[in-house]
Short mmCIF file of C-alpha atoms in Angstrom, two decimals:
data_model
loop_
_atom_site.label_atom_id
_atom_site.label_comp_id
_atom_site.label_asym_id
_atom_site.label_seq_id
_atom_site.Cartn_x
_atom_site.Cartn_y
_atom_site.Cartn_z
CA MET A 93 -209.47 -24.21 72.88
CA ALA A 94 -210.08 -20.58 73.91
CA PHE A 95 -207.21 -20.73 76.31
CA TRP A 96 -204.62 -22.04 73.99
CA SER A 97 -205.68 -19.55 71.09
CA SER A 98 -205.21 -16.53 73.53
CA THR A 99 -201.89 -17.88 74.64
CA SER A 100 -200.97 -18.21 71.22
CA VAL A 101 -202.01 -14.71 70.36
CA PHE A 102 -200.01 -13.49 73.32
CA THR A 103 -196.86 -15.22 72.48
CA SER A 104 -197.11 -14.06 68.93
CA LYS A 105 -197.39 -10.51 70.04
CA VAL A 106 -194.44 -10.71 72.65
CA PRO A 107 -191.12 -11.04 71.39
CA ARG A 108 -189.47 -14.44 72.31
CA LYS A 109 -186.43 -12.50 73.59
CA ILE A 110 -188.37 -10.46 76.13
CA LEU A 111 -190.20 -13.75 77.23
CA PHE A 112 -187.01 -15.59 77.71
CA MET A 113 -185.50 -12.74 79.85
CA PHE A 114 -188.58 -12.57 82.20
CA THR A 115 -188.45 -16.29 82.66
CA LEU A 116 -184.75 -16.08 83.49
CA SER A 117 -185.34 -13.43 85.91
CA LEU A 118 -187.97 -15.37 87.82
CA SER A 119 -185.48 -18.33 87.95
CA VAL A 120 -182.79 -16.21 89.35
CA THR A 121 -184.95 -14.58 92.00
CA TYR A 122 -186.10 -17.99 93.08
CA LEU A 123 -182.64 -19.33 93.28
CA PHE A 124 -181.52 -16.25 95.16
CA TYR A 125 -183.99 -16.59 97.86
CA SER A 126 -183.39 -20.38 98.12
CA LEU A 127 -179.69 -19.70 98.83
CA MET A 128 -180.42 -17.14 101.31
CA SER A 129 -182.78 -19.54 103.24
CA CYS A 130 -180.07 -22.28 103.27
CA TYR A 131 -177.43 -19.74 104.30
CA ASN A 132 -179.49 -18.49 107.26
CA SER A 133 -180.24 -22.28 108.41
CA LEU A 134 -176.54 -23.21 108.21
CA GLN A 135 -175.19 -19.83 109.88
CA PHE A 136 -177.67 -19.54 112.82
CA PRO A 137 -178.79 -23.06 113.50
CA LEU A 138 -179.49 -21.99 117.25
CA GLN A 139 -182.34 -19.70 116.18
CA GLU A 140 -184.61 -22.48 114.73
CA ASN A 141 -188.35 -22.21 115.88
CA TYR A 142 -188.60 -25.41 117.91
CA ALA A 143 -192.38 -24.39 118.89
CA TYR A 144 -193.09 -24.46 115.12
CA GLN A 145 -191.94 -28.04 114.99
CA GLY A 146 -194.49 -29.11 117.61
CA LYS A 147 -191.85 -30.09 120.20
CA LEU A 148 -191.91 -29.39 123.93
CA VAL A 149 -188.47 -27.71 124.31
CA THR A 150 -186.50 -28.33 127.62
CA GLU A 151 -182.95 -27.53 128.54
CA GLU A 152 -182.02 -31.13 127.90
CA THR A 153 -183.54 -31.71 124.66
CA THR A 154 -182.28 -28.22 123.41
CA PHE A 155 -178.74 -29.12 124.58
CA VAL A 156 -178.57 -32.47 122.79
CA THR A 157 -180.02 -30.98 119.58
CA LEU A 158 -177.71 -28.02 119.72
CA ARG A 159 -174.70 -30.21 120.45
CA GLU A 160 -175.53 -32.36 117.40
CA LYS A 161 -175.68 -29.38 115.06
CA LEU A 162 -172.81 -27.56 116.38
CA TYR A 163 -170.40 -30.66 115.95
CA SER A 164 -171.93 -32.03 112.70
CA THR A 165 -169.90 -29.93 110.62
CA SER A 166 -166.66 -30.21 112.46
CA GLN A 167 -166.18 -33.93 111.69
CA GLY A 168 -164.47 -33.35 108.37
CA LEU A 169 -161.61 -31.16 109.66
CA SER A 170 -159.07 -34.04 109.73
CA GLU A 171 -159.86 -34.49 105.89
CA PHE A 172 -158.73 -30.98 104.89
CA THR A 173 -155.74 -30.67 102.55
CA GLU A 174 -152.60 -28.89 103.54
CA THR A 175 -153.69 -25.47 102.01
CA GLU A 176 -156.97 -25.56 103.86
CA ARG A 177 -155.60 -26.01 107.37
CA THR A 178 -155.58 -22.29 108.16
CA THR A 179 -159.21 -22.07 107.13
CA ALA A 180 -159.89 -25.21 109.42
CA VAL A 181 -158.38 -23.64 112.51
CA SER A 182 -160.44 -20.38 112.07
CA THR A 183 -163.38 -22.59 111.60
CA ALA A 184 -162.76 -24.35 114.90
CA ARG A 185 -162.49 -21.01 116.59
CA ASP A 186 -165.96 -20.03 115.19
CA HIS A 187 -167.38 -23.17 116.63
CA ALA A 188 -165.92 -22.40 120.09
CA GLU A 189 -167.56 -18.97 119.88
CA ALA A 190 -170.83 -20.43 118.71
CA GLU A 191 -170.74 -22.96 121.61
CA GLN A 192 -170.38 -20.03 123.95
CA ARG A 193 -173.33 -18.40 122.45
CA THR A 194 -175.26 -21.65 122.76
CA VAL A 195 -174.83 -21.77 126.52
CA GLU A 196 -176.02 -18.08 126.85
CA TRP A 197 -178.82 -18.72 124.44
CA ILE A 198 -180.03 -22.06 126.54
CA ARG A 199 -179.90 -19.94 129.67
CA SER A 200 -182.00 -17.16 128.24
CA GLN A 201 -184.60 -19.42 126.50
CA ALA A 202 -185.01 -22.31 128.92
CA SER A 203 -186.29 -21.89 132.45
CA PRO A 204 -185.62 -24.90 134.43
CA THR A 205 -184.97 -24.86 138.22
CA LYS A 206 -181.71 -23.69 139.33
CA SER A 207 -180.52 -27.12 140.48
CA ALA A 208 -181.35 -28.44 136.96
CA ALA A 209 -179.52 -25.56 135.35
CA ALA A 210 -176.43 -26.15 137.48
CA TYR A 211 -176.45 -29.80 136.57
CA HIS A 212 -176.85 -29.41 132.85
CA THR A 213 -174.24 -26.58 132.79
CA THR A 214 -171.68 -29.10 134.44
CA ALA A 215 -172.84 -31.83 131.84
CA LEU A 216 -172.28 -29.30 129.10
CA GLU A 217 -168.69 -28.70 130.25
CA ARG A 218 -168.05 -32.35 130.83
CA GLU A 219 -169.28 -33.26 127.34
CA HIS A 220 -167.09 -30.56 125.69
CA GLN A 221 -164.09 -31.99 127.33
CA GLU A 222 -164.91 -35.42 125.96
CA LEU A 223 -165.71 -34.29 122.50
CA SER A 224 -162.93 -31.87 122.11
CA THR A 225 -160.23 -34.18 122.93
CA THR A 226 -159.28 -37.84 122.69
CA ASP A 227 -157.42 -38.18 125.85
CA SER A 228 -159.61 -41.00 127.24
CA GLU A 229 -159.00 -43.17 124.10
CA LEU A 230 -155.15 -42.42 123.68
CA ARG A 231 -154.37 -42.21 127.35
CA VAL A 232 -152.48 -38.92 126.71
CA ASN A 233 -152.70 -35.43 128.09
CA CYS A 234 -150.98 -32.45 126.35
CA THR A 235 -148.70 -30.26 128.37
CA MET A 236 -148.28 -26.61 128.26
CA ASP A 237 -144.46 -26.75 127.42
CA TYR A 238 -143.67 -29.63 125.29
CA GLY A 239 -144.48 -33.46 124.82
CA VAL A 240 -147.26 -35.14 126.48
CA LYS A 241 -147.90 -36.98 129.70
CA LYS A 242 -148.63 -40.60 129.20
CA LEU A 243 -149.22 -43.53 131.40
CA PRO A 244 -146.16 -45.55 131.86
CA GLN A 245 -145.18 -48.11 129.23
CA ALA A 246 -142.90 -49.86 131.81
CA ILE A 247 -142.88 -50.19 135.64
CA ILE A 248 -140.20 -51.45 138.17
CA ILE A 249 -142.76 -53.48 140.29
CA GLY A 250 -140.10 -54.95 142.60
CA VAL A 251 -138.68 -55.79 144.95
CA LYS A 252 -138.16 -53.74 148.02
CA LYS A 253 -134.45 -53.48 149.15
CA GLY A 254 -133.51 -55.39 145.86
CA GLY A 255 -131.76 -52.49 144.14
CA THR A 256 -134.84 -50.62 142.55
CA ARG A 257 -133.66 -47.26 143.13
CA ALA A 258 -130.09 -47.90 141.61
CA LEU A 259 -131.65 -49.47 138.62
CA LEU A 260 -134.23 -46.42 138.21
CA GLU A 261 -131.19 -43.90 138.60
CA ALA A 262 -129.24 -45.57 136.00
CA LEU A 263 -132.10 -45.82 133.58
CA ARG A 264 -132.90 -42.19 133.84
CA VAL A 265 -129.40 -41.33 132.56
CA HIS A 266 -130.76 -42.72 129.06
CA PRO A 267 -132.18 -39.93 126.95
CA ASP A 268 -135.23 -42.00 125.79
CA VAL A 269 -136.37 -42.73 129.41
CA ARG A 270 -138.47 -40.47 131.36
CA ALA A 271 -139.38 -41.60 135.00
CA VAL A 272 -141.05 -40.31 138.07
CA GLY A 273 -138.54 -39.80 140.89
CA ASN A 274 -140.97 -40.65 143.77
CA GLU A 275 -143.00 -43.89 144.03
CA PRO A 276 -146.55 -43.22 143.16
CA HIS A 277 -147.91 -46.28 144.82
CA PHE A 278 -150.94 -45.90 142.62
CA PHE A 279 -151.94 -49.57 142.30
CA ASP A 280 -151.57 -50.28 145.97
CA ARG A 281 -152.61 -47.12 147.87
CA ASN A 282 -154.01 -44.52 145.31
CA TYR A 283 -156.12 -46.50 142.89
CA GLU A 284 -159.30 -44.77 143.86
CA LYS A 285 -157.88 -41.54 142.83
CA GLY A 286 -158.08 -42.67 139.10
CA LEU A 287 -155.86 -42.87 135.96
CA ASP A 288 -156.10 -39.11 135.25
CA TRP A 289 -154.34 -38.47 138.61
CA TYR A 290 -151.91 -41.20 137.81
CA ARG A 291 -150.98 -39.80 134.54
CA ASP A 292 -150.48 -36.39 135.79
CA LEU A 293 -147.75 -37.63 138.03
CA MET A 294 -145.79 -38.60 134.90
CA PRO A 295 -143.18 -36.43 133.28
CA SER A 296 -143.62 -35.09 129.76
CA THR A 297 -142.21 -37.26 126.96
CA LEU A 298 -141.60 -36.77 123.29
CA GLU A 299 -142.15 -39.25 120.53
CA GLY A 300 -139.87 -42.28 120.96
CA GLN A 301 -139.31 -41.72 124.81
CA ILE A 302 -140.48 -44.17 127.37
CA THR A 303 -142.51 -43.29 130.56
CA MET A 304 -141.53 -45.27 133.62
CA GLU A 305 -142.23 -45.46 137.35
CA LYS A 306 -141.07 -47.74 140.12
CA THR A 307 -142.97 -48.83 143.26
CA PRO A 308 -141.39 -51.98 144.74
CA SER A 309 -144.53 -52.96 146.77
CA TYR A 310 -146.44 -53.69 143.70
CA PHE A 311 -144.88 -57.20 143.44
CA VAL A 312 -146.33 -58.33 146.85
CA THR A 313 -149.74 -56.60 146.35
CA ASN A 314 -152.42 -59.06 145.62
CA HIS A 315 -154.60 -56.76 143.33
CA ALA A 316 -151.68 -54.98 141.71
CA PRO A 317 -151.40 -57.54 138.59
CA LYS A 318 -155.04 -57.27 137.57
CA ARG A 319 -155.15 -53.54 137.96
CA ILE A 320 -151.98 -53.04 135.90
CA HIS A 321 -153.45 -55.45 133.25
CA THR A 322 -156.54 -53.49 133.11
CA MET A 323 -154.65 -50.21 132.39
CA ALA A 324 -152.23 -51.74 129.88
CA ARG A 325 -152.02 -55.42 129.02
CA ASP A 326 -148.95 -54.92 126.95
CA ILE A 327 -146.93 -53.09 129.56
CA LYS A 328 -143.38 -54.07 130.31
CA LEU A 329 -142.57 -55.15 133.82
CA ILE A 330 -139.11 -55.18 135.55
CA ILE A 331 -138.38 -57.01 138.71
CA VAL A 332 -135.04 -56.78 140.72
CA VAL A 333 -134.56 -59.76 142.87
CA ARG A 334 -131.82 -60.48 145.44
CA ASN A 335 -130.83 -63.27 147.81
CA PRO A 336 -133.85 -63.35 149.89
CA VAL A 337 -131.85 -63.71 153.01
CA THR A 338 -129.73 -60.68 152.41
CA ARG A 339 -132.80 -58.66 151.28
CA ALA A 340 -134.82 -59.54 154.67
CA ILE A 341 -131.58 -58.35 156.57
CA SER A 342 -131.43 -55.09 154.54
CA ASP A 343 -135.07 -54.69 155.00
CA TYR A 344 -134.78 -55.04 158.84
CA THR A 345 -131.72 -52.56 158.74
CA GLN A 346 -133.82 -49.91 157.35
CA THR A 347 -136.64 -50.50 159.72
CA LEU A 348 -134.32 -50.43 162.55
CA SER A 349 -132.97 -46.92 161.54
CA LYS A 350 -136.46 -45.42 161.93
CA LYS A 351 -137.41 -47.44 164.82
CA PRO A 352 -134.52 -48.42 167.16
CA GLU A 353 -136.73 -49.84 169.63
CA ILE A 354 -137.85 -52.76 167.65
CA ASN A 355 -137.03 -56.37 168.59
CA THR A 356 -133.80 -58.06 167.20
CA PHE A 357 -133.88 -59.63 163.86
CA GLU A 358 -133.56 -63.14 165.31
CA VAL A 359 -136.67 -62.53 167.50
CA LEU A 360 -138.75 -61.29 164.62
CA ALA A 361 -137.78 -64.07 162.42
CA PHE A 362 -138.92 -66.96 164.57
CA LYS A 363 -142.30 -67.97 165.92
CA ASN A 364 -140.38 -70.51 168.05
CA ARG A 365 -136.63 -70.32 167.74
CA THR A 366 -136.02 -73.60 169.79
CA LEU A 367 -138.38 -75.45 167.41
CA GLY A 368 -137.06 -73.70 164.51
CA LEU A 369 -140.43 -72.38 163.38
CA ILE A 370 -139.81 -69.29 160.98
CA ASP A 371 -142.39 -66.64 161.07
CA ALA A 372 -143.18 -66.30 157.16
CA SER A 373 -145.91 -63.86 157.96
CA TRP A 374 -143.26 -61.18 158.83
CA SER A 375 -143.20 -58.90 155.92
CA ALA A 376 -139.37 -58.75 155.92
CA LEU A 377 -139.44 -62.57 155.22
CA ARG A 378 -142.71 -62.91 153.19
CA ILE A 379 -141.50 -60.57 150.44
CA GLY A 380 -138.58 -62.95 149.65
CA ILE A 381 -140.89 -65.88 148.87
CA TYR A 382 -140.50 -64.72 145.08
CA ALA A 383 -142.32 -67.73 143.68
CA LEU A 384 -145.39 -67.09 145.51
CA HIS A 385 -145.84 -63.60 144.37
CA LEU A 386 -144.69 -64.39 140.68
CA GLU A 387 -147.43 -66.91 140.50
CA SER A 388 -149.97 -64.05 140.87
CA TRP A 389 -148.41 -61.98 137.98
CA MET A 390 -148.10 -64.90 135.63
CA GLN A 391 -151.92 -65.19 135.67
CA TYR A 392 -152.18 -61.85 133.89
CA PHE A 393 -148.77 -61.41 132.13
CA PRO A 394 -146.52 -63.73 130.16
CA LEU A 395 -142.88 -64.00 130.94
CA SER A 396 -142.04 -62.24 127.74
CA GLN A 397 -143.28 -59.07 129.33
CA MET A 398 -141.29 -59.41 132.47
CA HIS A 399 -137.46 -59.04 133.03
CA PHE A 400 -135.57 -60.19 136.20
CA VAL A 401 -132.72 -58.21 137.36
CA SER A 402 -130.11 -59.67 139.46
CA GLY A 403 -129.41 -57.31 142.45
CA GLU A 404 -126.08 -58.99 143.05
CA ARG A 405 -124.98 -58.59 139.49
CA LEU A 406 -126.34 -55.02 139.32
CA ILE A 407 -123.55 -54.23 141.94
CA VAL A 408 -120.69 -56.06 140.50
CA ASP A 409 -121.46 -55.63 136.76
CA PRO A 410 -123.93 -52.66 136.43
CA ALA A 411 -123.16 -52.04 132.71
CA GLY A 412 -123.91 -55.75 132.02
CA GLU A 413 -127.29 -55.79 133.72
CA MET A 414 -128.13 -52.37 132.27
CA GLY A 415 -127.51 -53.70 128.82
CA LYS A 416 -129.88 -56.34 129.24
CA VAL A 417 -132.58 -53.99 130.69
CA GLN A 418 -132.06 -51.59 127.77
CA ASP A 419 -132.51 -54.50 125.24
CA PHE A 420 -135.76 -55.56 127.11
CA LEU A 421 -137.15 -52.05 126.72
CA GLY A 422 -136.19 -51.75 123.15
CA LEU A 423 -133.69 -49.14 123.76
CA LYS A 424 -130.26 -48.34 122.09
CA ARG A 425 -127.47 -49.38 124.61
CA ILE A 426 -126.40 -45.96 125.72
CA VAL A 427 -125.95 -46.62 129.36
CA THR A 428 -122.45 -48.44 129.55
CA ASP A 429 -119.55 -49.10 131.75
CA LYS A 430 -118.53 -45.31 131.18
CA HIS A 431 -121.38 -44.27 133.21
CA PHE A 432 -120.41 -46.08 136.50
CA TYR A 433 -117.69 -45.77 139.14
CA PHE A 434 -117.53 -48.26 142.01
CA ASN A 435 -117.65 -46.65 145.36
CA LYS A 436 -115.67 -48.88 147.89
CA THR A 437 -117.05 -47.08 150.93
CA LYS A 438 -120.60 -47.56 150.01
CA GLY A 439 -120.12 -50.83 148.40
CA PHE A 440 -122.02 -50.23 145.21
CA PRO A 441 -121.53 -48.29 141.88
CA CYS A 442 -122.06 -44.53 141.58
CA LEU A 443 -123.28 -42.87 138.31
CA LYS A 444 -121.16 -40.31 136.38
CA LYS A 445 -121.31 -38.94 132.84
CA PRO A 446 -118.65 -40.24 130.50
CA GLU A 447 -117.43 -36.69 129.66
CA ASP A 448 -117.71 -35.52 133.25
CA SER A 449 -114.50 -35.61 135.38
CA SER A 450 -116.31 -34.33 138.51
CA THR A 451 -117.30 -36.44 141.48
CA PRO A 452 -119.55 -39.35 140.78
CA ARG A 453 -123.17 -39.14 141.79
CA CYS A 454 -124.00 -41.65 144.31
CA LEU A 455 -127.26 -42.76 145.96
CA GLY A 456 -128.31 -41.06 149.22
CA LYS A 457 -127.18 -41.57 152.94
CA SER A 458 -130.00 -44.00 153.34
CA LYS A 459 -128.40 -46.51 150.82
CA GLY A 460 -125.52 -48.56 151.77
CA ARG A 461 -126.13 -48.82 155.51
CA THR A 462 -124.06 -51.41 157.34
CA HIS A 463 -125.99 -54.49 158.27
CA PRO A 464 -126.18 -55.52 162.06
CA LYS A 465 -124.38 -58.70 162.96
CA ILE A 466 -126.91 -61.51 162.68
CA ASP A 467 -126.50 -64.97 164.41
CA PRO A 468 -124.84 -67.26 161.63
CA ASP A 469 -127.15 -70.17 162.82
CA VAL A 470 -130.28 -67.92 161.91
CA ILE A 471 -128.86 -67.07 158.53
CA ARG A 472 -128.19 -70.81 157.97
CA ARG A 473 -131.80 -71.72 158.95
CA LEU A 474 -133.24 -68.86 156.76
CA HIS A 475 -131.21 -70.31 153.72
CA LYS A 476 -132.73 -73.62 154.35
CA PHE A 477 -136.17 -72.08 154.49
CA TYR A 478 -135.81 -70.38 151.33
CA LYS A 479 -134.10 -72.95 149.16
CA PRO A 480 -137.30 -74.77 147.92
CA PHE A 481 -138.95 -71.47 147.07
CA ASN A 482 -135.78 -70.40 145.25
CA MET A 483 -135.56 -73.51 143.24
CA MET A 484 -139.37 -72.93 142.25
CA PHE A 485 -138.59 -69.48 141.38
CA TYR A 486 -135.58 -70.36 139.18
CA GLN A 487 -137.80 -73.01 137.36
CA MET A 488 -140.54 -70.29 136.72
CA THR A 489 -138.23 -67.71 135.40
CA GLY A 490 -135.89 -70.06 133.53
CA GLU A 491 -132.94 -68.20 135.30
CA ASN A 492 -130.56 -69.50 138.06
CA PHE A 493 -129.60 -66.64 140.42
CA GLU A 494 -127.23 -68.92 142.50
CA TRP A 495 -128.11 -67.68 145.87
CA GLU A 496 -127.39 -70.99 147.50
CA LEU A 497 -123.54 -70.37 146.75
CA GLU A 498 -123.51 -67.42 149.09
CA GLU A 499 -122.42 -68.39 152.61
CA ASP A 500 -121.60 -65.22 154.36
CA SER A 501 -124.33 -62.72 153.41
CA GLY A 502 -124.76 -61.19 156.87
CA SER A 503 -122.23 -58.47 156.04
CA ARG A 504 -123.11 -57.46 152.70
CA SER A 505 -124.30 -53.89 151.94
CA SER A 506 -127.69 -52.87 150.92
CA GLN A 507 -128.47 -51.18 147.62
CA ASP A 508 -132.00 -49.74 147.28
#
């Protein structure tokens, strides 16, 4: 009762207006110190007293905690409105500077061994790369000039000496196709170098353009189908096929130009010519057993993702075959008959621009070699050997390439 009476006397003597101002002043002061405390904790998260929290601070725990704090406020950048993008960019730069200060602060505060410090510094740099980009998810690398480097969306996987080079060069005329000139051989020889290495080989592409490459040996490489499927299960595959007998002779002709000392085609083609035993282990002949190799690819890819180009029709009707390829790739038919000129000397079409009246651009000297004369009896036996495999291939693909109608294939030109 005495307390309440004294309080009543006090309030009666002090004007209510003064009392209100006094209370308001205390409230504003409290609010000010609260805001200052929040501001310091937000702006300088790296200077928290971890010892006060009862933790044993090591370089590793400090790194994880600091990383969480530095990036917790950057997740909302993508939700900014158009008028806030400038501020967002400035904030991102501030985070980069803060991260640099983080590295310096960790080095000055923590005292691990030199080997541990080197390990965690590397880990910090590696995590920065993982968190500051989505390359691993999108399979995309930005380039310094324009466009991006992507893993291929389409690959010419075969076959050797079938006409793959001619097809690739014709496709590169299309403005929406970007392709590697050299054969990467990633899925058969360089797979251990990783997808980042493979992607760096690719040319830069803009939105709407297709990245491509060609390596004919993929078609006959046992582990290539699984590896390509692991990279991109929706990829489009192009296979240029040719009469296997003519293809084998062309293959031998190329090898002969590099190694003149090798045995004759007739000797290499048979294990025992007298008995008519063909050596199917010889690579020049084994490649032409298309049905055998296609079976491996069909275990991973449906036929709807494969397109088979006739090497013979690519010579006599390049525009027609190119139209089908462009349709398969989802491209507008831009490469037409205006882009081709048949070179009688080489025996296959050359490329030109429709508006260009200059000399057409043909494939190199290594293309169009004259085949050596092969014993007609050997050619006949090879046709007989391949016939059942060809029939099986026709059935698997749903296309009849009519190779059995060719009788004299020994003098045909090569085109690859």
